[in-house]
Amino acid sequence: TQLLEQSPQFLSIQEGENLTVYCNSSSVFSSLQWYRQEPGEGPVLLVTVVTGGEVKKLKRLTFQFGDARKDSSLHITAAQPGDTGLYLCAGAVGGADGLTFGKGTHLIIQP
Amino acid sequence: EPEVTQTPSHQVTQMGQEVILRCVPISNHLYFYWYRQILGQKVEFLVSFYNNEISEKSEIFDDQFSVERPDGSNFTLKIRSTKLEDSAMYFCASSESRGYQPQHFGDGTRLSIL
């Protein structure tokens, strides 16, 4: 069973601060996806990382895939209240179709 | 931007009844998926579907569940003889292909079993 552990589970910071959330596993993932989920809605794709060591940027969000493809991080610069939400990482192992999801990080950015 | 649509948004059903959840995947996508999320828990994979047959299923997807692509646009999940523990959000997703291609999710159907 592949597990994705996300940390921290909850994070509340002030607007303008920087933050990093983590997604870790003992399994190697062929790809890893980050989603954001609002209450009552489905996960919305933010980014997919595939190559070990890969870094992708999406405006103020920076995503990194670990060299060994077992972990990933999401860094937000100058957080804004609009960044508030549940951030999920999900990985695909080898030839599997189904994604394994973490429990998510609940992020609150206070004005 | 194309999106995955799911109906109904909320379904309330008596225990023991059959329920069908419907999804319209993104039109050029070839792989379709169902996931569920029990309240307060993580999203769990149920089944993937390609070329009119099940490609992969999890241990959750037992004989109570079935999937079908009845026409060129719809993808359905049928739950026979529903149980209280089937209450959850059910998400449909689709992707262009498998592997590295990202999966795009619908907004889900909230299934409540009474």
mmCIF file of C-alpha atoms in Angstrom:
data_model
loop_
_atom_site.group_PDB
_atom_site.id
_atom_site.type_symbol
_atom_site.label_atom_id
_atom_site.label_comp_id
_atom_site.label_asym_id
_atom_site.label_seq_id
_atom_site.Cartn_x
_atom_site.Cartn_y
_atom_site.Cartn_z
ATOM 1 C CA THR A 1 0.000 0.000 0.000
ATOM 2 C CA GLN A 2 1.450 3.332 -1.027
ATOM 3 C CA LEU A 3 0.993 6.155 1.438
ATOM 4 C CA LEU A 4 1.409 9.844 0.860
ATOM 5 C CA GLU A 5 1.924 11.831 4.032
ATOM 6 C CA GLN A 6 1.255 15.534 3.854
ATOM 7 C CA SER A 7 2.501 18.054 6.379
ATOM 8 C CA PRO A 8 1.520 20.150 8.070
ATOM 9 C CA GLN A 9 -2.102 19.073 8.284
ATOM 10 C CA PHE A 10 -3.181 22.619 9.155
ATOM 11 C CA LEU A 11 -1.400 25.914 8.580
ATOM 12 C CA SER A 12 -2.617 29.406 9.370
ATOM 13 C CA ILE A 13 -0.402 32.366 8.497
ATOM 14 C CA GLN A 14 -0.665 36.073 7.830
ATOM 15 C CA GLU A 15 -0.997 37.584 4.391
ATOM 16 C CA GLY A 16 2.385 38.304 2.848
ATOM 17 C CA GLU A 17 4.245 35.473 4.543
ATOM 18 C CA ASN A 18 5.931 32.604 2.730
ATOM 19 C CA LEU A 19 5.126 28.952 3.376
ATOM 20 C CA THR A 20 6.066 25.455 2.325
ATOM 21 C CA VAL A 21 3.971 22.307 2.543
ATOM 22 C CA TYR A 22 5.288 18.814 2.059
ATOM 23 C CA CYS A 23 4.236 15.518 0.550
ATOM 24 C CA ASN A 24 6.312 12.463 1.477
ATOM 25 C CA SER A 25 6.247 8.761 0.755
ATOM 26 C CA SER A 26 8.397 5.667 0.980
ATOM 27 C CA SER A 27 7.228 4.720 -2.519
ATOM 28 C CA VAL A 28 8.577 5.934 -5.835
ATOM 29 C CA PHE A 29 5.993 7.709 -7.964
ATOM 30 C CA SER A 30 6.106 7.922 -11.735
ATOM 31 C CA SER A 31 4.337 11.260 -11.488
ATOM 32 C CA LEU A 32 2.877 13.444 -8.807
ATOM 33 C CA GLN A 33 0.064 15.916 -9.053
ATOM 34 C CA TRP A 34 -0.937 18.786 -6.807
ATOM 35 C CA TYR A 35 -4.586 19.722 -6.523
ATOM 36 C CA ARG A 36 -6.522 22.372 -4.658
ATOM 37 C CA GLN A 37 -9.967 21.497 -3.326
ATOM 38 C CA GLU A 38 -12.625 23.922 -2.118
ATOM 39 C CA PRO A 39 -15.460 22.748 0.186
ATOM 40 C CA GLY A 40 -18.142 20.926 -1.785
ATOM 41 C CA GLU A 41 -16.116 20.868 -4.987
ATOM 42 C CA GLY A 42 -13.805 18.484 -6.770
ATOM 43 C CA PRO A 43 -10.014 18.681 -6.756
ATOM 44 C CA VAL A 44 -8.696 21.225 -9.256
ATOM 45 C CA LEU A 45 -5.376 20.372 -10.870
ATOM 46 C CA LEU A 46 -2.524 22.799 -10.182
ATOM 47 C CA VAL A 47 0.489 20.993 -11.616
ATOM 48 C CA THR A 48 1.953 17.624 -12.600
ATOM 49 C CA VAL A 49 5.619 16.792 -11.957
ATOM 50 C CA VAL A 50 7.242 13.828 -13.618
ATOM 51 C CA THR A 51 11.042 14.073 -13.522
ATOM 52 C CA GLY A 52 13.098 13.723 -10.340
ATOM 53 C CA GLY A 53 14.369 17.145 -9.275
ATOM 54 C CA GLU A 54 11.844 18.926 -11.484
ATOM 55 C CA VAL A 55 10.756 22.413 -10.439
ATOM 56 C CA LYS A 56 7.628 24.063 -11.810
ATOM 57 C CA LYS A 57 6.357 27.545 -11.106
ATOM 58 C CA LEU A 58 2.786 28.776 -11.250
ATOM 59 C CA LYS A 59 2.829 32.495 -10.437
ATOM 60 C CA ARG A 60 3.652 32.621 -6.684
ATOM 61 C CA LEU A 61 3.532 28.829 -6.313
ATOM 62 C CA THR A 62 6.674 26.729 -6.754
ATOM 63 C CA PHE A 63 6.434 22.940 -6.930
ATOM 64 C CA GLN A 64 9.400 20.610 -6.594
ATOM 65 C CA PHE A 65 9.639 16.853 -7.140
ATOM 66 C CA GLY A 66 12.325 15.127 -5.100
ATOM 67 C CA ASP A 67 15.329 13.629 -6.844
ATOM 68 C CA ALA A 68 14.239 10.121 -5.864
ATOM 69 C CA ARG A 69 10.611 10.832 -6.864
ATOM 70 C CA LYS A 70 9.395 9.953 -3.376
ATOM 71 C CA ASP A 71 8.534 13.428 -2.163
ATOM 72 C CA SER A 72 7.386 16.838 -3.282
ATOM 73 C CA SER A 73 6.948 20.310 -1.900
ATOM 74 C CA LEU A 74 4.772 23.312 -2.606
ATOM 75 C CA HIS A 75 6.152 26.737 -1.739
ATOM 76 C CA ILE A 76 3.949 29.821 -1.780
ATOM 77 C CA THR A 77 5.562 33.244 -1.809
ATOM 78 C CA ALA A 78 3.770 36.263 -0.355
ATOM 79 C CA ALA A 79 0.623 34.320 0.473
ATOM 80 C CA GLN A 80 -2.722 35.992 -0.146
ATOM 81 C CA PRO A 81 -6.187 35.299 1.342
ATOM 82 C CA GLY A 82 -7.184 33.853 -2.037
ATOM 83 C CA ASP A 83 -4.666 31.053 -1.485
ATOM 84 C CA THR A 84 -6.806 29.705 1.346
ATOM 85 C CA GLY A 85 -7.903 26.140 0.665
ATOM 86 C CA LEU A 86 -7.105 22.440 0.920
ATOM 87 C CA TYR A 87 -3.981 21.412 -0.991
ATOM 88 C CA LEU A 88 -3.748 17.768 -1.992
ATOM 89 C CA CYS A 89 -0.897 15.807 -3.459
ATOM 90 C CA ALA A 90 -1.622 12.632 -5.418
ATOM 91 C CA GLY A 91 0.780 10.182 -6.984
ATOM 92 C CA ALA A 92 0.743 7.506 -9.621
ATOM 93 C CA VAL A 93 2.900 4.438 -8.983
ATOM 94 C CA GLY A 94 4.450 2.635 -11.944
ATOM 95 C CA GLY A 95 1.789 1.472 -14.341
ATOM 96 C CA ALA A 96 -1.125 2.024 -11.985
ATOM 97 C CA ASP A 97 -4.080 4.056 -13.202
ATOM 98 C CA GLY A 98 -5.415 5.090 -9.831
ATOM 99 C CA LEU A 99 -3.967 8.021 -7.952
ATOM 100 C CA THR A 100 -2.999 7.691 -4.304
ATOM 101 C CA PHE A 101 -3.995 10.843 -2.446
ATOM 102 C CA GLY A 102 -2.632 12.410 0.704
ATOM 103 C CA LYS A 103 -4.974 13.768 3.359
ATOM 104 C CA GLY A 104 -4.115 17.320 2.390
ATOM 105 C CA THR A 105 -2.922 20.511 4.030
ATOM 106 C CA HIS A 106 -5.617 22.939 5.149
ATOM 107 C CA LEU A 107 -4.175 26.384 4.491
ATOM 108 C CA ILE A 108 -5.657 29.593 5.891
ATOM 109 C CA ILE A 109 -4.215 32.950 4.931
ATOM 110 C CA GLN A 110 -5.412 35.671 7.246
ATOM 111 C CA PRO A 111 -5.672 39.252 5.943
ATOM 112 C CA GLU B 1 -11.989 25.370 -20.587
ATOM 113 C CA PRO B 2 -13.517 21.885 -20.951
ATOM 114 C CA GLU B 3 -14.554 20.249 -17.723
ATOM 115 C CA VAL B 4 -15.900 17.040 -16.274
ATOM 116 C CA THR B 5 -19.560 17.336 -15.304
ATOM 117 C CA GLN B 6 -21.387 15.150 -12.815
ATOM 118 C CA THR B 7 -25.064 14.685 -12.046
ATOM 119 C CA PRO B 8 -26.818 14.825 -9.716
ATOM 120 C CA SER B 9 -24.910 17.051 -7.326
ATOM 121 C CA HIS B 10 -26.683 15.415 -4.380
ATOM 122 C CA GLN B 11 -28.447 12.051 -4.225
ATOM 123 C CA VAL B 12 -30.404 10.795 -1.233
ATOM 124 C CA THR B 13 -31.314 7.100 -1.316
ATOM 125 C CA GLN B 14 -32.788 4.558 1.058
ATOM 126 C CA MET B 15 -30.484 1.774 2.187
ATOM 127 C CA GLY B 16 -30.812 -1.263 -0.055
ATOM 128 C CA GLN B 17 -31.789 0.736 -3.114
ATOM 129 C CA GLU B 18 -29.757 0.969 -6.316
ATOM 130 C CA VAL B 19 -28.241 4.271 -7.371
ATOM 131 C CA ILE B 20 -26.643 5.432 -10.615
ATOM 132 C CA LEU B 21 -24.215 8.329 -10.652
ATOM 133 C CA ARG B 22 -23.555 10.015 -13.963
ATOM 134 C CA CYS B 23 -20.536 11.738 -15.450
ATOM 135 C CA VAL B 24 -19.677 13.393 -18.733
ATOM 136 C CA PRO B 25 -15.882 13.276 -19.138
ATOM 137 C CA ILE B 26 -13.893 15.787 -21.176
ATOM 138 C CA SER B 27 -14.661 15.001 -24.807
ATOM 139 C CA ASN B 28 -11.209 14.051 -26.139
ATOM 140 C CA HIS B 29 -10.231 12.061 -23.054
ATOM 141 C CA LEU B 30 -9.933 8.287 -23.283
ATOM 142 C CA TYR B 31 -9.481 7.216 -19.655
ATOM 143 C CA PHE B 32 -12.192 7.575 -17.063
ATOM 144 C CA TYR B 33 -12.094 7.110 -13.311
ATOM 145 C CA TRP B 34 -14.277 7.022 -10.223
ATOM 146 C CA TYR B 35 -13.024 8.030 -6.778
ATOM 147 C CA ARG B 36 -14.828 8.449 -3.516
ATOM 148 C CA GLN B 37 -14.212 10.627 -0.470
ATOM 149 C CA ILE B 38 -15.862 9.720 2.795
ATOM 150 C CA LEU B 39 -16.435 12.787 4.960
ATOM 151 C CA GLY B 40 -13.214 13.796 6.681
ATOM 152 C CA GLN B 41 -11.124 11.189 4.894
ATOM 153 C CA LYS B 42 -8.848 11.233 1.863
ATOM 154 C CA VAL B 43 -9.848 10.694 -1.728
ATOM 155 C CA GLU B 44 -9.770 6.981 -2.635
ATOM 156 C CA PHE B 45 -9.486 5.369 -6.064
ATOM 157 C CA LEU B 46 -12.311 3.029 -7.075
ATOM 158 C CA VAL B 47 -11.924 2.118 -10.738
ATOM 159 C CA SER B 48 -10.479 3.136 -14.090
ATOM 160 C CA PHE B 49 -12.074 2.467 -17.465
ATOM 161 C CA TYR B 50 -10.624 2.425 -20.967
ATOM 162 C CA ASN B 51 -11.807 1.139 -24.305
ATOM 163 C CA ASN B 52 -15.122 0.024 -22.843
ATOM 164 C CA GLU B 53 -13.701 -2.139 -20.133
ATOM 165 C CA ILE B 54 -12.341 -1.855 -16.622
ATOM 166 C CA SER B 55 -8.614 -1.186 -16.681
ATOM 167 C CA GLU B 56 -7.941 -1.294 -12.959
ATOM 168 C CA LYS B 57 -9.983 -1.477 -9.764
ATOM 169 C CA SER B 58 -9.276 -1.130 -6.086
ATOM 170 C CA GLU B 59 -10.314 -3.507 -3.320
ATOM 171 C CA ILE B 60 -13.161 -1.109 -2.530
ATOM 172 C CA PHE B 61 -14.726 -1.790 -5.941
ATOM 173 C CA ASP B 62 -16.476 -5.070 -5.146
ATOM 174 C CA ASP B 63 -19.434 -6.798 -6.792
ATOM 175 C CA GLN B 64 -21.738 -4.104 -5.447
ATOM 176 C CA PHE B 65 -20.276 -1.646 -7.941
ATOM 177 C CA SER B 66 -20.324 -1.528 -11.722
ATOM 178 C CA VAL B 67 -19.379 1.002 -14.370
ATOM 179 C CA GLU B 68 -20.631 1.555 -17.866
ATOM 180 C CA ARG B 69 -20.197 3.862 -20.813
ATOM 181 C CA PRO B 70 -23.715 3.597 -22.251
ATOM 182 C CA ASP B 71 -23.090 6.022 -25.091
ATOM 183 C CA GLY B 72 -20.359 8.225 -26.527
ATOM 184 C CA SER B 73 -20.488 10.829 -23.809
ATOM 185 C CA ASN B 74 -21.697 9.411 -20.478
ATOM 186 C CA PHE B 75 -19.830 7.330 -17.917
ATOM 187 C CA THR B 76 -21.834 5.869 -15.037
ATOM 188 C CA LEU B 77 -21.217 4.283 -11.662
ATOM 189 C CA LYS B 78 -23.921 1.947 -10.379
ATOM 190 C CA ILE B 79 -24.110 0.916 -6.751
ATOM 191 C CA ARG B 80 -26.447 -2.001 -6.092
ATOM 192 C CA SER B 81 -28.120 -2.499 -2.721
ATOM 193 C CA THR B 82 -26.599 0.575 -1.103
ATOM 194 C CA LYS B 83 -25.315 0.476 2.464
ATOM 195 C CA LEU B 84 -24.982 3.246 5.036
ATOM 196 C CA GLU B 85 -21.214 3.196 4.609
ATOM 197 C CA ASP B 86 -21.580 4.045 0.916
ATOM 198 C CA SER B 87 -22.406 7.620 1.951
ATOM 199 C CA ALA B 88 -19.609 9.747 0.481
ATOM 200 C CA MET B 89 -18.673 12.209 -2.235
ATOM 201 C CA TYR B 90 -18.127 10.370 -5.505
ATOM 202 C CA PHE B 91 -15.820 12.033 -7.999
ATOM 203 C CA CYS B 92 -15.487 11.237 -11.670
ATOM 204 C CA ALA B 93 -12.226 12.076 -13.447
ATOM 205 C CA SER B 94 -10.854 11.750 -16.947
ATOM 206 C CA SER B 95 -7.483 11.961 -18.671
ATOM 207 C CA GLU B 96 -6.185 11.963 -22.241
ATOM 208 C CA SER B 97 -4.202 8.827 -21.558
ATOM 209 C CA ARG B 98 -2.748 7.060 -18.559
ATOM 210 C CA GLY B 99 0.601 7.451 -16.865
ATOM 211 C CA TYR B 100 1.873 10.998 -16.820
ATOM 212 C CA GLN B 101 -1.279 12.610 -18.108
ATOM 213 C CA PRO B 102 -3.097 14.535 -15.386
ATOM 214 C CA GLN B 103 -6.547 13.517 -14.255
ATOM 215 C CA HIS B 104 -9.222 16.196 -14.250
ATOM 216 C CA PHE B 105 -12.005 15.913 -11.705
ATOM 217 C CA GLY B 106 -15.662 16.843 -11.662
ATOM 218 C CA ASP B 107 -17.310 18.547 -8.701
ATOM 219 C CA GLY B 108 -18.702 15.275 -7.414
ATOM 220 C CA THR B 109 -22.002 13.773 -6.349
ATOM 221 C CA ARG B 110 -22.774 13.760 -2.661
ATOM 222 C CA LEU B 111 -24.455 10.415 -1.941
ATOM 223 C CA SER B 112 -26.412 10.152 1.284
ATOM 224 C CA ILE B 113 -27.768 6.746 2.271
ATOM 225 C CA LEU B 114 -30.582 6.801 4.826
#
